[in-house]
Amino acid sequence: MQKKIQKLESVLQYTFTDTTLLLMAMTHSSYAHERLEDTRFYNERLEFLGDAVLELAVSRMLYMTMSEQEGDLSKTRASIVCEPSLAYVARALDLGQFLRLSHGEEKNGGRERSSILSDFVEAIIGAIYLDGGYEPALSFIERELFTRLEEIHEHTGRDYKTDLQEKVQAQAETVRYDLIETAGPPHNRRFTMQAVVADKVLGQGIGKTKKEAEQQAAKAALEKL
């Protein structure tokens, strides 16, 4: 495992003082529940932190480089921090090989699943932030995300949530996403979300993450509209 950690550090161009943080970032919940005594040792908390650090970094970058107002800035930010963008970065760096997955998740193609890969990138950002602070986390984001923005936008799919929000904003409305159901074991959750506008359900979606389910709900709503 130490050799794998060192190899990942080389890919990330960052050496950890506390390699336990990187090991946690590498650990999917399915692995923890299948193989570890401490079933809480997996990357979702780091993902939560990394998401916030990433949003701050992207917000700062857009503020410094764009003259547009809040609405356009928010739309651009959403297109950068979305699941397809982060999964693209993960594939560009071949990060899937470093994930610790359960046998079932491995068999079901977890190393290539966009939701798992994008969460892994956020967890890595969170781990770097905790280990070294904001500056090394920002350096990673600038090097691996900002420099790829043009190719990311060429290769990633449509952001249905942003498109839906723009459509309903024209009618002075907003979109709300409600969680309808959570199914499956902790390592293989399936979420059902619904898109609600003016207290009317316009679409439902299912995904491995809430974000994925929200995108599918927004897609269904757009089709209905």
Coordinates of N, CA, C and O in Angstrom, one line a residue, residues 7-191:
K7 N 3.0 6.5 -5.3 CA 2.7 6.7 -6.7 C 1.6 7.7 -6.9 O 1.7 8.6 -7.7
L8 N 0.6 7.6 -6.0 CA -0.5 8.6 -6.1 C 0.0 10.0 -5.7 O -0.3 11.0 -6.4
E9 N 0.9 10.1 -4.7 CA 1.5 11.4 -4.4 C 2.3 12.0 -5.6 O 2.2 13.2 -5.9
S10 N 2.9 11.1 -6.3 CA 3.7 11.6 -7.5 C 2.7 12.1 -8.6 O 3.0 13.1 -9.2
V11 N 1.6 11.4 -8.8 CA 0.5 11.9 -9.7 C 0.0 13.2 -9.3 O -0.2 14.1 -10.1
L12 N -0.3 13.4 -8.0 CA -0.9 14.6 -7.5 C 0.1 15.7 -7.3 O -0.2 16.9 -7.1
Q13 N 1.4 15.4 -7.4 CA 2.5 16.4 -7.2 C 2.4 17.0 -5.9 O 2.6 18.2 -5.7
Y14 N 2.1 16.2 -4.9 CA 2.0 16.7 -3.5 C 2.4 15.5 -2.6 O 1.9 14.4 -2.7
T15 N 3.3 15.8 -1.6 CA 3.7 14.8 -0.7 C 3.0 15.1 0.7 O 3.2 16.2 1.2
F16 N 2.3 14.1 1.2 CA 1.6 14.3 2.4 C 2.5 14.1 3.7 O 3.3 13.2 3.7
T17 N 2.2 15.0 4.6 CA 2.8 14.8 6.0 C 2.1 13.7 6.7 O 2.7 12.8 7.3
D18 N 0.8 13.7 6.6 CA -0.1 12.6 7.2 C -0.7 11.8 6.1 O -1.7 12.2 5.5
T19 N -0.1 10.7 5.8 CA -0.6 9.8 4.6 C -1.9 9.2 5.0 O -2.5 8.6 4.1
T20 N -2.3 9.2 6.3 CA -3.6 8.6 6.6 C -4.7 9.3 5.9 O -5.7 8.8 5.5
L21 N -4.5 10.6 5.7 CA -5.5 11.4 5.0 C -5.7 11.0 3.6 O -6.8 10.9 3.1
L22 N -4.6 10.7 2.9 CA -4.6 10.3 1.5 C -5.2 8.9 1.5 O -6.0 8.6 0.6
L23 N -4.9 8.0 2.4 CA -5.5 6.7 2.4 C -7.0 6.7 2.6 O -7.7 6.0 2.0
M24 N -7.4 7.6 3.5 CA -8.9 7.8 3.7 C -9.5 8.3 2.4 O -10.6 7.8 2.0
A25 N -8.9 9.2 1.7 CA -9.4 9.7 0.4 C -9.5 8.6 -0.6 O -10.5 8.6 -1.4
M26 N -8.7 7.7 -0.6 CA -8.7 6.5 -1.5 C -9.7 5.5 -1.2 O -10.0 4.7 -2.0
T27 N -10.3 5.6 0.0 CA -11.2 4.5 0.5 C -12.7 4.8 0.3 O -13.2 5.8 0.8
H28 N -13.3 4.0 -0.5 CA -14.7 4.1 -0.8 C -15.5 3.5 0.4 O -15.0 2.6 1.0
S29 N -16.7 4.0 0.6 CA -17.5 3.4 1.7 C -17.7 1.9 1.6 O -17.8 1.2 2.6
S30 N -17.8 1.4 0.3 CA -18.0 0.0 0.1 C -16.9 -0.8 0.7 O -17.1 -1.9 1.3
Y31 N -15.6 -0.3 0.5 CA -14.4 -1.0 1.0 C -14.4 -1.0 2.5 O -14.1 -2.0 3.2
A32 N -14.8 0.1 3.1 CA -14.8 0.2 4.6 C -15.8 -0.7 5.2 O -15.5 -1.4 6.2
H33 N -17.0 -0.8 4.6 CA -18.0 -1.7 5.2 C -17.7 -3.2 4.9 O -18.1 -4.0 5.7
E34 N -16.9 -3.5 3.9 CA -16.6 -4.9 3.6 C -15.3 -5.4 4.3 O -15.3 -6.5 4.8
R35 N -14.3 -4.5 4.5 CA -13.0 -5.0 4.9 C -12.4 -4.4 6.1 O -11.4 -4.9 6.7
L36 N -13.0 -3.2 6.6 CA -12.3 -2.5 7.7 C -13.1 -2.7 9.0 O -14.3 -2.7 9.0
E37 N -12.3 -2.7 10.1 CA -13.0 -2.8 11.4 C -13.6 -1.4 11.7 O -14.7 -1.4 12.3
D38 N -13.0 -0.4 11.3 CA -13.6 1.0 11.5 C -14.3 1.3 10.2 O -13.8 1.7 9.2
T39 N -15.6 1.1 10.2 CA -16.5 1.2 9.0 C -16.7 2.7 8.7 O -17.4 3.0 7.7
R40 N -16.2 3.6 9.5 CA -16.3 5.1 9.3 C -15.1 5.6 8.5 O -15.1 6.8 8.2
F41 N -14.1 4.8 8.3 CA -12.9 5.2 7.6 C -13.1 5.2 6.1 O -12.6 4.2 5.4
Y42 N -13.7 6.2 5.6 CA -13.9 6.3 4.1 C -14.0 7.8 3.8 O -14.0 8.6 4.7
N43 N -14.1 8.1 2.5 CA -13.8 9.4 2.0 C -14.9 10.4 2.0 O -14.7 11.6 1.5
E44 N -16.1 10.1 2.4 CA -17.2 11.0 2.3 C -17.1 12.4 3.0 O -17.5 13.4 2.6
R45 N -16.5 12.3 4.2 CA -16.3 13.6 5.0 C -15.2 14.4 4.3 O -15.4 15.7 4.2
L46 N -14.2 13.8 3.8 CA -13.2 14.6 3.0 C -13.8 15.1 1.7 O -13.5 16.3 1.3
E47 N -14.7 14.4 1.1 CA -15.4 14.9 -0.1 C -16.2 16.1 0.2 O -16.2 17.1 -0.5
F48 N -16.9 16.1 1.4 CA -17.7 17.3 1.8 C -16.8 18.5 2.0 O -17.1 19.6 1.5
L49 N -15.6 18.3 2.6 CA -14.7 19.4 2.8 C -14.1 19.9 1.4 O -14.0 21.1 1.2
G50 N -13.7 18.9 0.6 CA -13.1 19.3 -0.7 C -14.0 20.0 -1.6 O -13.6 20.9 -2.3
D51 N -15.3 19.7 -1.5 CA -16.3 20.4 -2.3 C -16.4 21.9 -2.0 O -16.4 22.7 -2.9
A52 N -16.3 22.2 -0.7 CA -16.3 23.6 -0.2 C -15.0 24.3 -0.7 O -15.1 25.5 -1.1
V53 N -13.9 23.6 -0.5 CA -12.6 24.2 -1.0 C -12.6 24.5 -2.5 O -12.2 25.6 -2.9
L54 N -13.1 23.5 -3.2 CA -13.2 23.6 -4.7 C -14.1 24.8 -5.1 O -13.7 25.6 -6.0
E55 N -15.2 24.9 -4.4 CA -16.1 26.0 -4.8 C -15.5 27.4 -4.5 O -15.7 28.3 -5.3
L56 N -14.8 27.5 -3.4 CA -14.1 28.7 -3.1 C -13.1 29.1 -4.1 O -13.0 30.2 -4.6
A57 N -12.3 28.1 -4.5 CA -11.2 28.3 -5.5 C -11.8 28.7 -6.8 O -11.2 29.6 -7.5
V58 N -12.8 28.0 -7.3 CA -13.4 28.4 -8.6 C -14.1 29.7 -8.5 O -14.0 30.5 -9.4
S59 N -14.7 30.0 -7.4 CA -15.4 31.3 -7.2 C -14.4 32.5 -7.3 O -14.6 33.5 -8.0
R60 N -13.3 32.3 -6.6 CA -12.2 33.3 -6.7 C -11.6 33.4 -8.1 O -11.4 34.6 -8.5
M61 N -11.4 32.3 -8.8 CA -10.8 32.4 -10.1 C -11.8 33.2 -11.0 O -11.4 34.0 -11.8
L62 N -13.1 32.9 -11.0 CA -14.1 33.5 -11.8 C -14.2 35.0 -11.5 O -14.3 35.8 -12.4
Y63 N -14.1 35.3 -10.2 CA -14.2 36.7 -9.8 C -13.0 37.5 -10.4 O -13.2 38.7 -10.8
M64 N -11.9 36.9 -10.4 CA -10.7 37.6 -10.9 C -10.6 37.7 -12.4 O -9.9 38.5 -12.9
T65 N -11.3 36.8 -13.1 CA -11.1 36.7 -14.5 C -12.3 37.1 -15.4 O -12.2 37.2 -16.6
M66 N -13.5 37.2 -14.7 CA -14.7 37.5 -15.5 C -15.3 38.8 -15.0 O -15.3 39.1 -13.8
S67 N -16.0 39.5 -15.9 CA -16.6 40.8 -15.5 C -18.1 40.6 -15.4 O -18.9 41.5 -15.0
E68 N -18.6 39.4 -15.6 CA -20.1 39.1 -15.6 C -20.6 39.3 -14.2 O -19.9 39.2 -13.2
Q69 N -22.0 39.4 -14.1 CA -22.6 39.5 -12.8 C -22.9 38.1 -12.2 O -22.6 37.1 -12.8
E70 N -23.5 38.1 -11.0 CA -23.7 36.9 -10.2 C -24.3 35.8 -10.9 O -23.8 34.6 -10.8
G71 N -25.4 36.0 -11.7 CA -26.1 34.9 -12.3 C -25.2 34.1 -13.3 O -25.1 32.9 -13.3
D72 N -24.4 34.9 -14.1 CA -23.5 34.3 -15.1 C -22.3 33.6 -14.4 O -21.9 32.5 -14.8
L73 N -21.9 34.2 -13.3 CA -20.8 33.6 -12.6 C -21.2 32.3 -12.0 O -20.4 31.3 -12.0
S74 N -22.4 32.3 -11.4 CA -22.9 31.0 -10.8 C -23.1 29.9 -11.8 O -22.8 28.8 -11.6
K75 N -23.6 30.3 -13.0 CA -23.7 29.3 -14.1 C -22.4 28.7 -14.5 O -22.2 27.5 -14.7
T76 N -21.4 29.6 -14.7 CA -20.1 29.1 -15.1 C -19.5 28.2 -14.0 O -18.9 27.2 -14.3
R77 N -19.6 28.7 -12.8 CA -19.1 27.9 -11.6 C -19.7 26.5 -11.6 O -19.0 25.5 -11.4
A78 N -21.0 26.4 -11.8 CA -21.7 25.1 -11.8 C -21.2 24.2 -12.9 O -21.1 23.0 -12.7
S79 N -20.8 24.8 -14.0 CA -20.4 23.9 -15.1 C -18.9 23.4 -14.9 O -18.5 22.4 -15.5
I80 N -18.2 24.1 -13.9 CA -16.9 23.7 -13.6 C -16.8 22.6 -12.5 O -16.1 21.6 -12.6
V81 N -17.6 22.8 -11.5 CA -17.5 22.0 -10.3 C -18.5 20.8 -10.4 O -18.6 20.0 -9.4
C82 N -19.1 20.6 -11.5 CA -20.1 19.5 -11.7 C -19.4 18.1 -11.8 O -18.2 18.0 -12.0
E83 N -20.1 17.1 -11.6 CA -19.6 15.7 -11.6 C -18.9 15.3 -12.9 O -17.8 14.8 -12.9
P84 N -19.4 15.7 -14.1 CA -18.7 15.3 -15.3 C -17.3 15.9 -15.4 O -16.3 15.3 -15.9
S85 N -17.2 17.2 -15.0 CA -15.9 17.9 -15.0 C -14.8 17.2 -14.1 O -13.7 16.9 -14.5
L86 N -15.2 16.9 -12.9 CA -14.3 16.3 -12.0 C -14.0 14.8 -12.4 O -12.8 14.4 -12.2
A87 N -15.0 14.1 -12.9 CA -14.7 12.8 -13.4 C -13.7 12.8 -14.6 O -12.9 11.9 -14.7
Y88 N -13.8 13.9 -15.4 CA -12.9 14.0 -16.5 C -11.4 14.2 -16.0 O -10.5 13.6 -16.5
V89 N -11.3 15.0 -15.0 CA -10.0 15.2 -14.3 C -9.4 13.9 -13.8 O -8.3 13.5 -14.0
A90 N -10.3 13.1 -13.1 CA -9.9 11.8 -12.5 C -9.4 10.9 -13.6 O -8.4 10.2 -13.4
R91 N -10.1 10.8 -14.7 CA -9.7 9.9 -15.8 C -8.4 10.4 -16.5 O -7.6 9.6 -16.9
A92 N -8.3 11.7 -16.6 CA -7.0 12.3 -17.2 C -5.8 11.9 -16.3 O -4.7 11.7 -16.9
L93 N -6.0 11.8 -15.0 CA -4.9 11.5 -14.1 C -4.9 10.0 -13.8 O -4.0 9.5 -13.1
D94 N -5.8 9.2 -14.4 CA -5.9 7.8 -14.1 C -6.0 7.5 -12.6 O -5.4 6.6 -12.1
L95 N -6.9 8.2 -12.0 CA -7.0 8.1 -10.5 C -7.8 6.8 -10.1 O -7.6 6.3 -9.0
G96 N -8.6 6.3 -11.0 CA -9.4 5.1 -10.7 C -8.6 3.9 -10.1 O -9.0 3.2 -9.3
Q97 N -7.3 3.8 -10.6 CA -6.5 2.7 -10.2 C -6.1 2.7 -8.7 O -5.7 1.7 -8.1
F98 N -6.3 3.9 -8.1 CA -5.9 4.1 -6.7 C -7.0 3.9 -5.7 O -6.8 3.9 -4.5
L99 N -8.2 3.7 -6.2 CA -9.4 3.6 -5.3 C -9.4 2.3 -4.6 O -9.0 1.2 -5.1
R100 N -9.8 2.3 -3.3 CA -10.0 1.1 -2.6 C -11.5 0.8 -2.6 O -12.3 1.5 -1.9
L101 N -11.9 -0.3 -3.3 CA -13.3 -0.6 -3.5 C -13.6 -2.0 -3.0 O -12.7 -2.8 -2.9
S102 N -14.9 -2.2 -2.7 CA -15.3 -3.6 -2.3 C -15.3 -4.5 -3.5 O -15.2 -4.0 -4.7
H103 N -15.4 -5.8 -3.3 CA -15.4 -6.7 -4.5 C -16.5 -6.4 -5.4 O -16.4 -6.4 -6.6
G104 N -17.7 -6.2 -4.8 CA -18.9 -5.9 -5.6 C -18.8 -4.6 -6.4 O -19.2 -4.6 -7.6
E105 N -18.3 -3.6 -5.8 CA -18.1 -2.3 -6.5 C -17.1 -2.4 -7.6 O -17.3 -1.9 -8.7
E106 N -16.1 -3.2 -7.3 CA -15.0 -3.4 -8.3 C -15.6 -4.2 -9.5 O -15.4 -3.8 -10.7
K107 N -16.4 -5.2 -9.2 CA -17.0 -6.0 -10.3 C -18.0 -5.2 -11.1 O -18.1 -5.4 -12.3
N108 N -18.6 -4.2 -10.5 CA -19.7 -3.4 -11.2 C -19.1 -2.2 -11.9 O -19.8 -1.3 -12.3
G109 N -17.8 -2.1 -12.0 CA -17.1 -1.1 -12.7 C -17.0 0.2 -12.0 O -17.0 1.3 -12.6
G110 N -16.8 0.1 -10.6 CA -16.7 1.3 -9.8 C -15.6 2.2 -10.2 O -15.6 3.4 -10.0
R111 N -14.5 1.6 -10.7 CA -13.3 2.5 -11.0 C -13.5 3.4 -12.1 O -12.8 4.4 -12.3
E112 N -14.6 3.2 -12.9 CA -14.9 4.0 -14.0 C -16.2 4.8 -13.8 O -16.6 5.6 -14.7
R113 N -16.8 4.6 -12.7 CA -18.1 5.3 -12.5 C -17.8 6.8 -12.2 O -17.1 7.1 -11.3
S114 N -18.5 7.6 -12.9 CA -18.3 9.1 -12.8 C -18.5 9.6 -11.4 O -17.8 10.5 -10.9
S115 N -19.6 9.1 -10.8 CA -19.9 9.6 -9.4 C -18.8 9.3 -8.4 O -18.4 10.2 -7.6
I116 N -18.2 8.1 -8.5 CA -17.2 7.7 -7.6 C -15.9 8.5 -7.9 O -15.2 8.9 -7.0
L117 N -15.6 8.7 -9.2 CA -14.4 9.4 -9.5 C -14.4 10.8 -9.1 O -13.5 11.4 -8.6
S118 N -15.6 11.5 -9.4 CA -15.7 12.9 -9.0 C -15.6 13.1 -7.5 O -15.0 14.0 -7.0
D119 N -16.2 12.2 -6.7 CA -16.1 12.2 -5.3 C -14.7 12.0 -4.8 O -14.3 12.7 -3.9
F120 N -14.0 11.2 -5.5 CA -12.6 10.9 -5.2 C -11.7 12.2 -5.4 O -10.9 12.5 -4.5
V121 N -12.0 12.9 -6.4 CA -11.2 14.2 -6.7 C -11.5 15.2 -5.5 O -10.6 15.8 -5.0
E122 N -12.8 15.3 -5.1 CA -13.2 16.2 -4.1 C -12.5 15.8 -2.7 O -12.1 16.6 -1.9
A123 N -12.5 14.4 -2.5 CA -11.8 13.9 -1.3 C -10.3 14.2 -1.3 O -9.8 14.6 -0.2
I124 N -9.7 14.1 -2.4 CA -8.3 14.4 -2.5 C -8.0 15.9 -2.2 O -7.1 16.2 -1.5
I125 N -8.9 16.8 -2.7 CA -8.8 18.2 -2.4 C -8.9 18.4 -0.9 O -8.1 19.2 -0.3
G126 N -9.9 17.8 -0.3 CA -10.1 17.9 1.1 C -8.9 17.4 1.9 O -8.5 18.0 2.9
A127 N -8.3 16.3 1.5 CA -7.2 15.8 2.2 C -5.9 16.7 2.0 O -5.2 16.9 3.0
I128 N -5.7 17.2 0.9 CA -4.6 18.2 0.7 C -4.8 19.4 1.5 O -3.9 19.9 2.2
Y129 N -6.0 19.9 1.6 CA -6.3 21.1 2.4 C -6.1 20.8 3.9 O -5.4 21.7 4.5
L130 N -6.5 19.7 4.4 CA -6.2 19.4 5.8 C -4.8 19.2 6.1 O -4.3 19.5 7.2
D131 N -4.0 18.6 5.2 CA -2.6 18.3 5.4 C -1.7 19.5 5.2 O -0.8 19.7 6.0
G132 N -2.0 20.4 4.2 CA -1.1 21.4 3.9 C -1.7 22.8 3.9 O -1.0 23.8 3.7
G133 N -3.1 22.9 4.0 CA -3.7 24.2 3.9 C -4.2 24.6 2.5 O -4.2 23.7 1.6
Y134 N -4.7 25.8 2.4 CA -5.4 26.2 1.2 C -4.5 26.3 0.0 O -4.9 25.9 -1.1
E135 N -3.3 26.8 0.2 CA -2.4 27.1 -1.0 C -2.1 25.8 -1.8 O -2.2 25.8 -3.0
P136 N -1.6 24.7 -1.2 CA -1.4 23.5 -2.0 C -2.7 22.9 -2.6 O -2.6 22.4 -3.7
A137 N -3.8 23.1 -1.9 CA -5.1 22.6 -2.5 C -5.4 23.5 -3.7 O -5.8 22.9 -4.8
L138 N -5.2 24.8 -3.6 CA -5.4 25.7 -4.8 C -4.5 25.3 -5.9 O -4.9 25.4 -7.1
S139 N -3.2 25.0 -5.6 CA -2.3 24.7 -6.7 C -2.7 23.5 -7.4 O -2.6 23.4 -8.7
F140 N -3.2 22.5 -6.7 CA -3.7 21.3 -7.3 C -4.9 21.6 -8.2 O -5.0 21.1 -9.4
I141 N -5.9 22.4 -7.7 CA -7.0 22.7 -8.5 C -6.7 23.5 -9.7 O -7.2 23.3 -10.8
E142 N -5.8 24.5 -9.6 CA -5.3 25.3 -10.7 C -4.7 24.4 -11.8 O -4.9 24.6 -13.0
R143 N -3.8 23.5 -11.4 CA -3.0 22.7 -12.3 C -3.8 21.7 -13.0 O -3.7 21.5 -14.2
E144 N -4.7 21.0 -12.3 CA -5.4 19.9 -12.8 C -6.8 20.2 -13.3 O -7.4 19.4 -14.1
L145 N -7.4 21.3 -12.9 CA -8.7 21.6 -13.3 C -8.8 22.8 -14.2 O -9.3 22.8 -15.3
F146 N -8.2 23.9 -13.7 CA -8.3 25.2 -14.5 C -7.6 25.1 -15.8 O -8.1 25.6 -16.8
T147 N -6.5 24.4 -15.9 CA -5.8 24.3 -17.2 C -6.5 23.4 -18.2 O -6.1 23.4 -19.4
R148 N -7.5 22.6 -17.7 CA -8.2 21.7 -18.6 C -9.6 22.2 -19.0 O -10.3 21.4 -19.6
L149 N -10.0 23.4 -18.6 CA -11.3 23.8 -18.7 C -11.9 23.7 -20.2 O -13.0 23.3 -20.4
E150 N -11.0 24.1 -21.1 CA -11.5 24.1 -22.5 C -11.8 22.7 -23.0 O -12.8 22.4 -23.6
E151 N -10.9 21.8 -22.7 CA -11.1 20.4 -23.1 C -12.2 19.7 -22.3 O -13.0 18.9 -22.9
I152 N -12.4 20.1 -21.1 CA -13.4 19.6 -20.2 C -14.8 19.9 -20.8 O -15.7 19.1 -21.0
H153 N -14.9 21.2 -21.2 CA -16.2 21.7 -21.8 C -16.5 21.0 -23.1 O -17.7 20.9 -23.5
E154 N -15.4 20.6 -23.8 CA -15.6 20.0 -25.1 C -16.1 18.6 -25.0 O -16.8 18.0 -25.8
H155 N -15.7 17.9 -23.9 CA -16.0 16.5 -23.7 C -17.1 16.1 -22.7 O -17.6 15.0 -22.7
T156 N -17.5 17.0 -21.8 CA -18.5 16.7 -20.8 C -19.9 17.0 -21.4 O -20.1 17.8 -22.3
G157 N -20.8 16.4 -20.7 CA -22.2 16.6 -21.1 C -22.9 17.8 -20.6 O -22.3 18.7 -20.0
R158 N -24.2 17.9 -20.9 CA -25.0 19.0 -20.6 C -25.3 19.1 -19.1 O -25.5 18.1 -18.4
D159 N -25.3 20.3 -18.5 CA -25.7 20.6 -17.2 C -27.2 20.9 -17.1 O -27.6 22.0 -17.3
Y160 N -28.0 19.8 -16.9 CA -29.4 20.0 -16.9 C -30.0 20.8 -15.8 O -30.9 21.6 -16.0
K161 N -29.3 20.8 -14.6 CA -29.8 21.7 -13.5 C -29.7 23.1 -13.9 O -30.6 23.9 -13.6
T162 N -28.6 23.5 -14.4 CA -28.4 24.9 -14.8 C -29.4 25.3 -15.9 O -30.0 26.4 -15.8
D163 N -29.6 24.5 -16.9 CA -30.5 24.8 -17.9 C -32.0 24.9 -17.4 O -32.7 25.8 -17.8
L164 N -32.3 24.0 -16.5 CA -33.7 24.1 -15.9 C -33.8 25.4 -15.1 O -34.9 26.1 -15.2
Q165 N -32.8 25.7 -14.3 CA -32.9 27.0 -13.5 C -33.1 28.2 -14.4 O -33.9 29.1 -14.1
E166 N -32.3 28.2 -15.5 CA -32.5 29.4 -16.4 C -33.9 29.5 -17.0 O -34.4 30.6 -17.1
K167 N -34.4 28.3 -17.3 CA -35.7 28.3 -17.9 C -36.8 28.8 -17.0 O -37.7 29.6 -17.4
V168 N -36.8 28.4 -15.7 CA -37.8 28.8 -14.8 C -37.6 30.2 -14.2 O -38.5 30.9 -13.8
Q169 N -36.3 30.7 -14.3 CA -36.0 32.0 -13.8 C -36.7 33.0 -14.7 O -37.1 34.1 -14.3
A170 N -36.9 32.7 -16.0 CA -37.6 33.6 -16.9 C -39.1 33.8 -16.5 O -39.7 34.8 -16.8
Q171 N -39.6 32.9 -15.6 CA -40.9 33.0 -15.1 C -40.9 33.4 -13.6 O -41.9 33.2 -12.9
A172 N -39.8 33.9 -13.2 CA -39.6 34.4 -11.8 C -39.8 33.2 -10.8 O -40.4 33.4 -9.7
E173 N -39.4 32.0 -11.2 CA -39.5 30.9 -10.3 C -38.2 30.3 -10.0 O -37.2 30.7 -10.6
T174 N -38.1 29.4 -9.0 CA -36.9 28.7 -8.6 C -37.2 27.2 -8.6 O -38.3 26.8 -8.4
V175 N -36.1 26.5 -8.7 CA -36.2 25.0 -8.6 C -35.8 24.5 -7.2 O -34.8 24.9 -6.7
R176 N -36.6 23.6 -6.7 CA -36.2 22.9 -5.4 C -36.1 21.4 -5.7 O -36.9 20.8 -6.5
Y177 N -35.1 20.8 -5.1 CA -34.9 19.4 -5.3 C -35.1 18.7 -4.0 O -34.5 19.0 -2.9
D178 N -36.1 17.7 -4.0 CA -36.5 17.0 -2.8 C -36.0 15.6 -2.9 O -36.2 14.9 -3.9
L179 N -35.5 15.0 -1.8 CA -35.1 13.6 -1.7 C -36.4 12.8 -1.4 O -37.1 13.0 -0.4
I180 N -36.7 11.9 -2.3 CA -37.9 11.0 -2.2 C -37.6 9.7 -1.5 O -38.3 9.2 -0.7
E181 N -36.5 9.1 -1.9 CA -36.2 7.8 -1.4 C -34.7 7.5 -1.4 O -34.0 8.0 -2.3
T182 N -34.2 6.8 -0.4 CA -32.8 6.3 -0.4 C -32.9 4.8 -0.2 O -33.5 4.3 0.7
A183 N -32.3 4.1 -1.2 CA -32.4 2.6 -1.2 C -31.0 2.0 -1.3 O -30.1 2.6 -1.7
G184 N -30.9 0.7 -0.9 CA -29.7 0.0 -1.0 C -28.8 0.1 0.2 O -29.0 1.0 1.1
P185 N -27.8 -0.8 0.3 CA -26.9 -0.8 1.5 C -26.0 0.5 1.4 O -25.9 1.1 0.4
P186 N -25.3 0.8 2.5 CA -24.5 2.0 2.6 C -23.4 2.1 1.5 O -23.1 3.2 1.0
H187 N -22.9 1.0 1.0 CA -21.9 1.0 0.0 C -22.4 1.1 -1.4 O -21.7 1.2 -2.4
N188 N -23.7 1.0 -1.6 CA -24.3 1.0 -2.9 C -25.7 1.7 -2.9 O -26.7 1.1 -3.2
R189 N -25.7 2.9 -2.5 CA -26.9 3.7 -2.3 C -27.5 4.0 -3.7 O -26.8 4.2 -4.7
R190 N -28.8 4.2 -3.7 CA -29.5 4.7 -4.9 C -30.5 5.8 -4.4 O -31.3 5.5 -3.5
F191 N -30.4 7.0 -4.9 CA -31.2 8.1 -4.4 C -32.2 8.5 -5.5 O -31.9 8.4 -6.7

